[in-house]
Short mmCIF file of C-alpha atoms and ligand atoms in Angstrom, two decimals:
data_model
loop_
_atom_site.label_atom_id
_atom_site.label_comp_id
_atom_site.label_asym_id
_atom_site.label_seq_id
_atom_site.Cartn_x
_atom_site.Cartn_y
_atom_site.Cartn_z
CA MET A 1000 -23.75 12.74 -34.05
CA ASN A 1001 -20.30 12.05 -35.37
CA VAL A 1002 -17.73 11.55 -32.63
CA GLY A 1003 -14.43 9.82 -32.43
CA PRO A 1004 -11.91 8.80 -34.99
CA GLN A 1005 -14.36 6.70 -37.03
CA SER A 1006 -15.32 9.62 -39.24
CA PRO A 1007 -12.38 11.98 -39.40
CA THR A 1008 -13.18 13.32 -42.85
CA HIS A 1009 -16.70 14.15 -41.86
CA ASN A 1010 -15.59 15.86 -38.66
CA MET A 1011 -13.05 17.96 -40.46
CA THR A 1012 -15.63 19.28 -42.89
CA ASP A 1013 -18.53 19.61 -40.44
CA THR A 1014 -18.15 22.98 -38.78
CA LYS A 1015 -21.32 22.69 -36.66
CA THR A 1016 -20.49 19.55 -34.64
CA PRO A 1017 -16.97 19.81 -33.25
CA ALA A 1018 -14.96 16.58 -33.32
CA ARG A 1019 -14.75 14.77 -29.98
CA ALA A 1020 -11.97 12.25 -29.63
CA ALA A 1021 -12.70 8.77 -28.29
CA PRO A 1022 -11.92 8.81 -24.56
CA LEU A 1023 -8.77 7.04 -23.44
CA VAL A 1024 -8.92 4.58 -20.58
CA ALA A 1025 -6.40 3.59 -17.90
CA VAL A 1026 -4.02 0.69 -18.50
CA LYS A 1027 -5.57 -2.65 -17.53
CA GLY A 1028 -4.95 -3.52 -13.89
CA MET A 1029 -4.04 0.07 -12.99
CA ASN A 1030 -6.65 1.97 -11.01
CA ASP A 1031 -7.70 5.56 -10.57
CA ILE A 1032 -8.44 6.50 -6.98
CA LEU A 1033 -11.09 9.21 -6.98
CA PRO A 1034 -12.96 10.94 -4.17
CA PRO A 1035 -14.58 9.82 -1.93
CA GLU A 1036 -12.46 6.63 -2.09
CA SER A 1037 -9.27 8.70 -1.95
CA ALA A 1038 -10.33 9.99 1.49
CA ARG A 1039 -10.06 6.43 2.79
CA TRP A 1040 -6.50 6.27 1.43
CA GLU A 1041 -5.61 9.50 3.19
CA TRP A 1042 -7.18 8.25 6.40
CA PHE A 1043 -5.08 5.06 6.15
CA GLU A 1044 -1.91 6.96 5.24
CA ASP A 1045 -2.38 9.34 8.17
CA LYS A 1046 -2.50 6.35 10.53
CA VAL A 1047 0.68 4.96 8.98
CA ARG A 1048 2.53 8.26 9.22
CA SER A 1049 1.66 8.63 12.89
CA LEU A 1050 2.66 5.01 13.56
CA MET A 1051 6.06 5.35 11.89
CA ALA A 1052 6.83 8.51 13.84
CA ARG A 1053 6.08 6.72 17.10
CA TYR A 1054 8.34 3.79 16.20
CA GLY A 1055 11.21 6.00 15.02
CA TYR A 1056 11.04 5.05 11.32
CA ALA A 1057 12.03 7.89 8.97
CA ASN A 1058 10.52 8.36 5.53
CA ILE A 1059 12.56 7.38 2.44
CA ARG A 1060 11.62 7.94 -1.22
CA THR A 1061 13.42 6.27 -4.09
CA PRO A 1062 12.78 6.34 -7.86
CA ILE A 1063 9.97 4.33 -9.46
CA VAL A 1064 12.33 3.30 -12.25
CA GLU A 1065 15.52 1.37 -11.48
CA PRO A 1066 18.12 -0.51 -13.55
CA THR A 1067 16.67 -3.93 -14.43
CA ALA A 1068 19.84 -5.55 -13.07
CA LEU A 1069 18.94 -4.38 -9.54
CA PHE A 1070 15.90 -6.65 -9.41
CA VAL A 1071 17.52 -9.55 -11.27
CA ARG A 1072 20.41 -9.49 -8.82
CA GLY A 1073 18.34 -8.65 -5.77
CA LEU A 1074 15.26 -10.84 -6.14
CA GLY A 1075 16.77 -13.85 -7.86
CA GLU A 1076 16.45 -14.87 -11.50
CA VAL A 1077 14.09 -17.79 -10.93
CA THR A 1078 11.33 -15.91 -9.10
CA ASP A 1079 7.83 -15.20 -10.42
CA ILE A 1080 8.52 -11.49 -10.34
CA VAL A 1081 11.75 -11.56 -12.35
CA GLU A 1082 10.67 -14.39 -14.66
CA LYS A 1083 7.34 -12.97 -15.76
CA GLU A 1084 5.99 -10.00 -13.83
CA MET A 1085 8.37 -7.10 -14.45
CA TYR A 1086 7.60 -4.10 -16.62
CA SER A 1087 11.00 -3.73 -18.25
CA PHE A 1088 11.93 -1.51 -21.17
CA GLU A 1089 14.86 -0.02 -22.93
CA ASP A 1090 15.60 3.67 -22.43
CA SER A 1091 15.20 5.00 -25.99
CA MET A 1092 17.86 7.66 -25.34
CA ASN A 1093 20.76 5.43 -24.36
CA GLY A 1094 19.62 1.80 -24.50
CA ASP A 1095 19.75 1.27 -20.70
CA ARG A 1096 17.64 -1.64 -19.45
CA LEU A 1097 15.14 -0.21 -16.96
CA THR A 1098 12.28 -1.63 -14.87
CA LEU A 1099 9.29 -0.15 -13.07
CA ARG A 1100 9.95 -1.27 -9.50
CA PRO A 1101 8.04 -4.48 -8.69
CA GLU A 1102 8.93 -4.33 -4.98
CA ALA A 1103 10.35 -1.77 -2.59
CA THR A 1104 13.27 -3.35 -0.75
CA ALA A 1105 15.83 -3.60 -3.56
CA GLY A 1106 15.56 0.11 -4.41
CA ILE A 1107 15.86 1.13 -0.77
CA VAL A 1108 18.92 -1.07 -0.31
CA ARG A 1109 20.46 0.37 -3.47
CA ALA A 1110 19.91 3.89 -2.15
CA VAL A 1111 21.31 3.03 1.27
CA ILE A 1112 24.47 1.60 -0.31
CA GLU A 1113 24.81 4.45 -2.81
CA HIS A 1114 24.58 7.10 -0.07
CA ASN A 1115 26.54 5.14 2.51
CA ALA A 1116 23.53 5.64 4.78
CA LEU A 1117 24.62 3.00 7.31
CA TYR A 1118 27.89 4.84 7.96
CA ASN A 1119 26.66 6.27 11.25
CA GLY A 1120 24.93 3.11 12.40
CA PRO A 1121 21.64 1.33 11.83
CA LEU A 1122 18.76 2.89 9.96
CA ARG A 1123 15.00 2.50 10.28
CA VAL A 1124 13.03 3.73 7.27
CA TRP A 1125 9.57 3.46 5.74
CA SER A 1126 8.07 4.31 2.39
CA ASN A 1127 4.71 4.53 0.62
CA VAL A 1128 5.35 3.07 -2.82
CA ALA A 1129 3.60 2.36 -6.10
CA LEU A 1130 4.67 -1.04 -7.43
CA PHE A 1131 4.21 -2.66 -10.84
CA ARG A 1132 3.77 -6.35 -11.63
CA HIS A 1133 2.41 -7.90 -14.78
CA GLU A 1134 -0.04 -10.24 -13.04
CA ARG A 1135 -3.58 -11.32 -13.94
CA PRO A 1136 -5.74 -8.52 -12.52
CA GLN A 1137 -8.45 -9.60 -10.06
CA LYS A 1138 -9.85 -8.39 -6.77
CA GLY A 1139 -6.89 -7.56 -4.53
CA ARG A 1140 -4.37 -8.15 -7.33
CA TYR A 1141 -3.48 -5.34 -9.69
CA ARG A 1142 -0.72 -4.37 -12.10
CA GLN A 1143 -0.07 -1.12 -10.29
CA PHE A 1144 -0.57 -1.50 -6.58
CA HIS A 1145 0.67 0.24 -3.47
CA GLN A 1146 2.53 -0.78 -0.37
CA ILE A 1147 3.58 0.63 2.91
CA ASP A 1148 7.08 -0.65 3.35
CA ALA A 1149 9.16 -0.64 6.54
CA GLU A 1150 12.81 -1.63 6.80
CA ALA A 1151 15.30 -1.81 9.67
CA LEU A 1152 18.86 -1.99 8.36
CA GLY A 1153 21.94 -2.79 10.42
CA HIS A 1154 20.27 -4.71 13.26
CA PRO A 1155 20.94 -8.47 13.54
CA GLY A 1156 17.73 -9.08 15.53
CA PRO A 1157 15.72 -10.86 16.78
CA ASP A 1158 14.56 -7.85 18.82
CA VAL A 1159 13.98 -5.69 15.76
CA ASP A 1160 12.22 -8.55 13.93
CA ALA A 1161 9.73 -8.58 16.78
CA GLU A 1162 9.50 -4.78 16.77
CA LEU A 1163 8.53 -4.77 13.10
CA ILE A 1164 5.88 -7.44 13.64
CA LEU A 1165 4.48 -5.64 16.68
CA MET A 1166 4.43 -2.41 14.71
CA CYS A 1167 2.08 -4.18 12.26
CA ARG A 1168 -0.12 -5.24 15.14
CA THR A 1169 -0.34 -1.68 16.43
CA LEU A 1170 -1.33 -0.45 12.98
CA LEU A 1171 -3.95 -3.17 12.59
CA ARG A 1172 -5.41 -2.28 15.97
CA GLU A 1173 -5.47 1.41 15.17
CA LEU A 1174 -7.31 0.60 11.96
CA GLY A 1175 -9.93 -1.19 14.04
CA LEU A 1176 -8.84 -4.76 13.24
CA VAL A 1177 -8.42 -7.49 15.82
CA GLU A 1178 -5.32 -9.68 15.49
CA GLY A 1179 -6.04 -13.39 15.65
CA ARG A 1180 -9.62 -12.79 14.50
CA ASP A 1181 -9.61 -10.44 11.47
CA VAL A 1182 -5.96 -11.00 10.56
CA ARG A 1183 -3.61 -13.69 11.84
CA LEU A 1184 0.14 -13.93 11.97
CA GLU A 1185 2.19 -16.79 10.53
CA ILE A 1186 5.94 -17.00 10.96
CA ASN A 1187 8.72 -19.31 9.85
CA SER A 1188 12.49 -19.41 9.73
CA LEU A 1189 14.30 -19.86 6.42
CA GLY A 1190 17.58 -20.45 8.24
CA GLN A 1191 20.90 -19.61 6.64
CA PRO A 1192 22.21 -20.36 3.13
CA GLU A 1193 24.23 -23.46 4.26
CA GLU A 1194 21.19 -24.91 6.00
CA ARG A 1195 19.07 -24.21 3.00
CA ALA A 1196 21.63 -25.92 0.75
CA GLN A 1197 21.33 -29.13 2.79
CA HIS A 1198 17.56 -28.89 2.80
CA ARG A 1199 17.57 -28.18 -0.89
CA ALA A 1200 19.54 -31.34 -1.66
CA ALA A 1201 17.02 -33.36 0.35
CA LEU A 1202 14.17 -31.57 -1.38
CA VAL A 1203 15.50 -32.28 -4.88
CA ALA A 1204 15.91 -35.96 -3.97
CA HIS A 1205 12.32 -36.04 -2.66
CA PHE A 1206 10.81 -34.38 -5.73
CA GLU A 1207 12.92 -36.53 -8.07
CA ARG A 1208 11.37 -39.59 -6.42
CA HIS A 1209 7.93 -38.13 -7.30
CA ALA A 1210 8.78 -36.61 -10.68
CA GLU A 1211 5.61 -38.01 -12.26
CA VAL A 1212 3.29 -35.68 -10.29
CA LEU A 1213 5.28 -32.50 -10.87
CA ASP A 1214 3.81 -29.94 -13.25
CA GLU A 1215 5.82 -28.14 -15.87
CA ASP A 1216 6.65 -25.18 -13.63
CA ALA A 1217 7.86 -27.47 -10.85
CA ARG A 1218 9.96 -29.57 -13.21
CA ARG A 1219 11.65 -26.50 -14.54
CA ARG A 1220 12.37 -25.32 -11.00
CA LEU A 1221 13.46 -28.70 -9.68
CA HIS A 1222 17.13 -27.93 -10.15
CA SER A 1223 17.09 -24.14 -10.41
CA ASN A 1224 14.92 -23.31 -7.37
CA PRO A 1225 13.24 -26.31 -5.74
CA LEU A 1226 12.21 -24.28 -2.68
CA ARG A 1227 9.74 -22.41 -4.85
CA ILE A 1228 7.92 -25.68 -5.63
CA LEU A 1229 6.69 -25.58 -2.02
CA ASP A 1230 4.85 -22.39 -2.98
CA SER A 1231 2.89 -24.20 -5.74
CA LYS A 1232 -0.85 -23.80 -5.69
CA ASN A 1233 -1.42 -26.82 -7.98
CA PRO A 1234 -3.85 -29.16 -6.11
CA ALA A 1235 -2.46 -32.24 -7.90
CA MET A 1236 0.91 -31.65 -6.24
CA GLN A 1237 -0.27 -30.88 -2.72
CA ALA A 1238 0.32 -34.35 -1.27
CA VAL A 1239 3.91 -34.49 -2.50
CA VAL A 1240 4.50 -30.93 -1.33
CA GLU A 1241 3.08 -31.81 2.11
CA ALA A 1242 5.40 -34.80 2.46
CA ALA A 1243 8.54 -32.89 1.44
CA PRO A 1244 11.43 -32.59 3.92
CA LYS A 1245 11.04 -29.56 6.17
CA LEU A 1246 13.66 -26.88 6.39
CA MET A 1247 13.01 -26.61 10.13
CA ASP A 1248 14.67 -30.03 10.55
CA PHE A 1249 17.86 -28.69 8.95
CA LEU A 1250 18.26 -25.56 11.08
CA GLY A 1251 21.33 -25.26 13.29
CA ALA A 1252 21.55 -23.94 16.85
CA ALA A 1253 22.02 -20.27 15.93
CA SER A 1254 19.04 -20.19 13.55
CA LEU A 1255 16.86 -21.97 16.11
CA ALA A 1256 17.97 -19.50 18.78
CA HIS A 1257 17.03 -16.58 16.53
CA LEU A 1258 13.57 -18.01 15.97
CA ALA A 1259 13.23 -18.67 19.70
CA GLY A 1260 14.14 -15.04 20.33
CA VAL A 1261 11.42 -13.76 18.01
CA ARG A 1262 8.90 -16.17 19.53
CA ALA A 1263 9.78 -15.13 23.08
CA ALA A 1264 9.26 -11.46 22.20
CA LEU A 1265 5.90 -12.14 20.53
CA ASP A 1266 4.79 -14.37 23.39
CA GLY A 1267 5.84 -11.67 25.84
CA ALA A 1268 3.74 -9.13 23.95
CA GLY A 1269 0.75 -11.48 23.98
CA LEU A 1270 0.60 -11.73 20.19
CA PRO A 1271 -0.69 -15.11 18.98
CA TYR A 1272 0.92 -16.61 15.84
CA ARG A 1273 1.24 -19.90 14.03
CA ILE A 1274 4.54 -21.43 12.98
CA ASN A 1275 4.03 -22.33 9.33
CA PRO A 1276 6.98 -24.43 8.11
CA ARG A 1277 5.64 -24.08 4.55
CA LEU A 1278 5.85 -20.31 4.57
CA VAL A 1279 8.30 -19.21 1.88
CA ARG A 1280 8.31 -15.76 0.36
CA GLY A 1281 8.38 -14.72 -3.27
CA MET A 1282 11.88 -13.25 -3.20
CA ASP A 1283 15.11 -15.23 -2.87
CA TYR A 1284 16.79 -12.73 -0.57
CA TYR A 1285 15.14 -13.78 2.67
CA ASN A 1286 16.84 -15.67 5.52
CA LEU A 1287 15.92 -16.51 9.14
CA THR A 1288 12.64 -14.81 10.13
CA VAL A 1289 9.83 -14.61 7.56
CA PHE A 1290 6.23 -13.76 8.36
CA GLU A 1291 2.86 -12.98 6.84
CA TRP A 1292 -0.33 -11.38 8.11
CA ILE A 1293 -3.23 -13.29 6.57
CA THR A 1294 -6.96 -12.74 6.47
CA ASP A 1295 -9.79 -15.14 5.58
CA HIS A 1296 -11.96 -12.30 4.27
CA LEU A 1297 -10.30 -11.72 0.90
CA GLY A 1298 -10.37 -15.15 -0.74
CA ALA A 1299 -7.19 -16.13 -2.57
CA GLN A 1300 -5.64 -12.68 -2.02
CA GLY A 1301 -5.49 -13.26 1.75
CA THR A 1302 -1.97 -12.03 2.50
CA VAL A 1303 -2.19 -8.37 3.49
CA CYS A 1304 1.37 -7.99 4.72
CA GLY A 1305 4.56 -9.99 4.31
CA GLY A 1306 8.15 -9.60 5.30
CA GLY A 1307 11.28 -11.03 6.77
CA ARG A 1308 14.99 -10.83 7.29
CA TYR A 1309 17.40 -10.36 4.39
CA ASP A 1310 20.87 -10.35 5.92
CA GLY A 1311 22.66 -11.15 2.65
CA LEU A 1312 21.03 -8.63 0.32
CA ILE A 1313 23.12 -5.56 1.09
CA GLU A 1314 26.33 -7.45 0.36
CA GLN A 1315 24.77 -9.12 -2.68
CA LEU A 1316 24.02 -5.66 -4.11
CA GLY A 1317 27.58 -4.50 -3.54
CA GLY A 1318 27.36 -2.92 -0.09
CA LYS A 1319 29.36 -3.55 3.07
CA PRO A 1320 27.66 -6.60 4.68
CA ALA A 1321 24.92 -5.61 7.12
CA PRO A 1322 21.86 -7.44 8.43
CA ALA A 1323 18.37 -6.13 7.66
CA VAL A 1324 14.68 -6.95 8.06
CA GLY A 1325 11.46 -5.44 6.75
CA TRP A 1326 7.88 -5.84 5.60
CA GLY A 1327 5.51 -4.67 2.89
CA MET A 1328 1.78 -4.14 3.41
CA GLY A 1329 -0.60 -4.00 0.44
CA ILE A 1330 -2.67 -0.83 0.77
CA GLU A 1331 -5.44 -1.96 -1.62
CA ARG A 1332 -5.84 -5.24 0.24
CA MET A 1333 -5.92 -3.52 3.61
CA LEU A 1334 -8.63 -1.15 2.40
CA LEU A 1335 -10.58 -4.05 0.86
CA LEU A 1336 -10.35 -5.90 4.15
CA LEU A 1337 -11.54 -2.89 6.14
CA GLU A 1338 -14.42 -2.51 3.71
CA ALA A 1339 -15.33 -6.21 3.95
CA LEU A 1340 -15.46 -5.85 7.74
CA GLY A 1341 -17.52 -2.67 7.56
CA ARG A 1342 -14.74 -0.44 8.91
CA GLN A 1343 -14.72 2.34 6.41
CA GLY A 1344 -12.59 5.00 8.04
CA THR A 1345 -13.61 8.60 8.11
CA THR A 1346 -14.73 10.55 5.11
CA ALA A 1347 -13.34 14.03 4.90
CA ALA A 1348 -16.24 16.42 5.55
CA PRO A 1349 -15.48 20.14 5.54
CA ASP A 1350 -16.27 22.23 8.62
CA VAL A 1351 -18.13 24.79 6.56
CA TYR A 1352 -19.97 24.98 3.25
CA ALA A 1353 -20.09 28.57 1.97
CA VAL A 1354 -23.36 29.34 0.20
CA VAL A 1355 -22.72 32.08 -2.36
CA PRO A 1356 -26.02 33.05 -4.01
CA ALA A 1357 -24.62 35.26 -6.76
CA ALA A 1358 -21.48 36.73 -8.30
CA GLU A 1359 -21.94 39.99 -6.34
CA ALA A 1360 -21.33 38.13 -3.08
CA MET A 1361 -17.85 36.95 -4.11
CA ALA A 1362 -16.12 40.19 -3.04
CA ALA A 1363 -17.14 39.47 0.55
CA ALA A 1364 -17.23 35.66 0.46
CA LEU A 1365 -13.75 35.02 -0.88
CA PRO A 1366 -11.79 37.00 1.76
CA CYS A 1367 -14.02 35.63 4.54
CA CYS A 1368 -13.39 32.03 3.41
CA GLU A 1369 -9.66 32.77 3.17
CA ALA A 1370 -9.63 34.14 6.73
CA LEU A 1371 -11.46 31.04 7.99
CA ARG A 1372 -8.99 28.71 6.28
CA ALA A 1373 -6.05 30.65 7.69
CA ALA A 1374 -7.63 30.04 11.12
CA GLY A 1375 -7.71 26.27 10.50
CA VAL A 1376 -11.36 25.94 9.43
CA SER A 1377 -11.94 23.78 6.34
CA VAL A 1378 -14.25 25.54 3.93
CA LEU A 1379 -15.87 24.19 0.78
CA MET A 1380 -16.88 27.32 -1.11
CA HIS A 1381 -19.70 27.16 -3.61
CA ALA A 1382 -18.50 28.23 -7.05
CA ALA A 1383 -20.45 28.77 -10.24
CA GLY A 1384 -20.95 25.75 -12.47
CA LYS A 1385 -21.36 25.77 -16.21
CA ASP A 1386 -25.05 26.66 -15.74
CA GLY A 1387 -24.38 29.56 -13.38
CA TRP A 1388 -24.63 29.89 -9.62
CA GLY A 1389 -27.57 27.57 -8.97
CA GLY A 1390 -30.49 28.46 -6.72
CA LEU A 1391 -30.30 28.60 -2.94
CA LYS A 1392 -32.21 25.34 -2.65
CA SER A 1393 -29.70 23.45 -4.75
CA GLN A 1394 -26.81 25.06 -2.85
CA PHE A 1395 -28.28 23.93 0.48
CA LYS A 1396 -28.62 20.42 -0.92
CA LYS A 1397 -24.92 20.49 -1.80
CA ALA A 1398 -24.08 21.88 1.65
CA ASP A 1399 -25.95 19.01 3.24
CA ALA A 1400 -24.37 16.36 0.99
CA SER A 1401 -20.88 17.72 1.75
CA GLY A 1402 -21.25 16.66 5.38
CA ALA A 1403 -20.30 20.16 6.59
CA ARG A 1404 -21.38 21.05 10.13
CA HIS A 1405 -22.23 24.66 9.22
CA ALA A 1406 -23.39 26.60 6.20
CA LEU A 1407 -22.26 30.20 5.87
CA ILE A 1408 -24.73 32.18 3.79
CA PHE A 1409 -23.42 35.25 2.00
CA GLY A 1410 -26.90 36.70 1.32
CA ALA A 1411 -27.29 40.24 -0.03
CA ASP A 1412 -29.25 41.52 3.02
CA GLU A 1413 -26.66 40.30 5.53
CA LEU A 1414 -23.76 41.55 3.43
CA ALA A 1415 -25.37 45.00 3.28
CA ARG A 1416 -25.12 45.05 7.09
CA GLY A 1417 -21.52 43.77 7.02
CA GLU A 1418 -22.64 40.34 8.27
CA VAL A 1419 -22.87 36.71 7.23
CA ALA A 1420 -25.47 34.15 8.34
CA VAL A 1421 -24.28 30.96 10.08
CA LYS A 1422 -26.62 27.99 9.81
CA PRO A 1423 -25.87 24.85 11.85
CA LEU A 1424 -26.62 21.82 9.65
CA ARG A 1425 -26.17 18.92 12.04
CA GLU A 1426 -27.45 19.94 15.47
CA ALA A 1427 -31.19 19.52 16.02
CA GLY A 1428 -32.72 22.69 17.47
CA ALA A 1429 -29.71 24.92 16.80
CA THR A 1430 -30.76 28.15 15.17
CA GLN A 1431 -29.34 30.34 12.47
CA HIS A 1432 -27.49 33.46 13.63
CA THR A 1433 -25.33 36.18 12.12
CA ARG A 1434 -21.69 37.17 12.53
CA ALA A 1435 -19.82 40.37 11.71
CA LEU A 1436 -17.55 39.91 8.67
CA ALA A 1437 -15.05 42.38 10.12
CA GLU A 1438 -14.58 40.16 13.18
CA VAL A 1439 -14.09 36.80 11.44
CA ALA A 1440 -10.86 36.18 13.36
CA ASN A 1441 -12.83 36.20 16.61
CA TRP A 1442 -15.43 33.62 15.64
CA ALA A 1443 -13.55 31.43 13.14
CA ALA A 1444 -12.54 28.84 15.75
CA SER A 1445 -16.17 28.27 16.77
CA LEU A 1446 -16.76 26.67 13.34
CA ARG A 1447 -13.92 24.19 13.59
CA ASN A 1448 -14.94 20.59 14.11
CA ALA A 1449 -13.91 19.19 17.45
P1 ATP B 1539 0.87 -12.86 -3.29
O1 ATP B 1539 1.29 -14.17 -2.74
O2 ATP B 1539 -0.52 -12.45 -2.92
O3 ATP B 1539 1.16 -12.71 -4.74
P2 ATP B 1539 3.40 -11.68 -2.69
O4 ATP B 1539 4.06 -12.68 -1.86
O5 ATP B 1539 3.75 -11.59 -4.13
O6 ATP B 1539 1.80 -11.77 -2.55
P3 ATP B 1539 4.86 -9.43 -1.64
O7 ATP B 1539 5.65 -9.23 -2.84
O8 ATP B 1539 5.51 -9.99 -0.45
O9 ATP B 1539 3.54 -10.26 -2.00
O10 ATP B 1539 4.13 -8.07 -1.24
C1 ATP B 1539 3.57 -7.85 0.05
C2 ATP B 1539 2.12 -7.49 -0.04
O11 ATP B 1539 1.82 -6.67 -1.16
C3 ATP B 1539 1.20 -8.66 -0.22
O12 ATP B 1539 0.98 -9.27 0.98
C4 ATP B 1539 -0.05 -7.99 -0.75
O13 ATP B 1539 -0.78 -7.40 0.29
C5 ATP B 1539 0.51 -6.92 -1.64
N1 ATP B 1539 0.52 -7.33 -3.04
C6 ATP B 1539 1.42 -8.12 -3.68
N2 ATP B 1539 1.14 -8.22 -4.98
C7 ATP B 1539 0.02 -7.46 -5.19
C8 ATP B 1539 -0.76 -7.13 -6.34
N3 ATP B 1539 -0.45 -7.58 -7.55
N4 ATP B 1539 -1.84 -6.32 -6.17
C9 ATP B 1539 -2.16 -5.83 -4.96
N5 ATP B 1539 -1.45 -6.09 -3.84
C10 ATP B 1539 -0.38 -6.89 -3.95
MG1 MG B 1540 2.86 -12.41 -5.89
#
């Protein structure tokens, strides 16, 4: 058979075999999420929505595309994201430089400034975002990925820092994960810009003394962004990285007090954590508190959630100075972790599968299914496929596979009497019975799953 673009001339002249185009595939590193996998996403997102409501975080939605300058200014020019991971392009209409958002915070801060949203006081917001980074795709690392993002703007902390961390713990618990065992918390303080400047000078001096072991990346960053060298994963540099001066030793009284405040709150809540003086985050905007939730079950992609304080960012992006703190949680990684630990979440089974043996039954089946749905019963109604209605046996197989608790059978005999048969599919010993179609409102609720 001739398919695809290889033989266009032949296809154009051959009237018997219609031309079929070669199928297109998704962009590398960008995934489709189909059922039943999508049900796990919805299950996760439902948990998040309920969590945010209980913590008083309101939903915010900002555009996927932003001016490139937002991320260059917000994240810092010498970061992995800005240097090599952004999907940037020119708007063909007007030449504007645009970027698919690689992270959530900068866009949210832009929106908050643009709409003067801190005018009436602090703001707690969350978002479910698709993000884009041109990374090497692998398990837990994609070019389009998704995050739950939470931000508290206008609070100096450390109380709200702790609240955000504890909010993560609550979510982890509600997903069936145990903190300290399945996922552990690491925190650090990045201090303030002046303290970092002193540390940075000491760091440059240290790395200059060991210039011979630095790789190309590190050498390039030595004077532009030496802090990022600490983030290097190059094994040949680990010893020199280990021996580097620690920022913690350069922190002043106020920064240390802030960290102590976060620690006291976490200790008070009984949440174990490790102080990791090497913890630096991928964006330049962080100060004071930074933290990560890490798992040992996902190999190199072990960070499932990361965040911290960014008191300078709002001003840096042109807003009235205000402190802020937030985190981002990778949805794919969380779902991979839950899968690795055998916690799959619920799959969405309908309450009822409607068995419709033939086209003649539709006149009764359709309004009955509509009435059930209006009464809150979820109904998966059998519909004809390309080969017709399918026999009863195959419909019952589908009813069973759907996970529905009941089958409703719109058989001709029952319909002639104004009735429908109800067959319990999951309870051993329960027997089939009939119900009057005219009274569906009275028995609908009995089909709803508890
Ligand atoms: P990593 O060190 O793994 O690259 P990161 O520091 O770049 O992570 P952030 O930008 O802080 O990550 O994003 C927070 C979370 O988003 C990460 O902890 C992770 O769960 C998720 N994440 C980041 N990049 C990706 C990606 N390319 N694919 C899937 N999830 C990602
Ligand atoms: Mg990264």
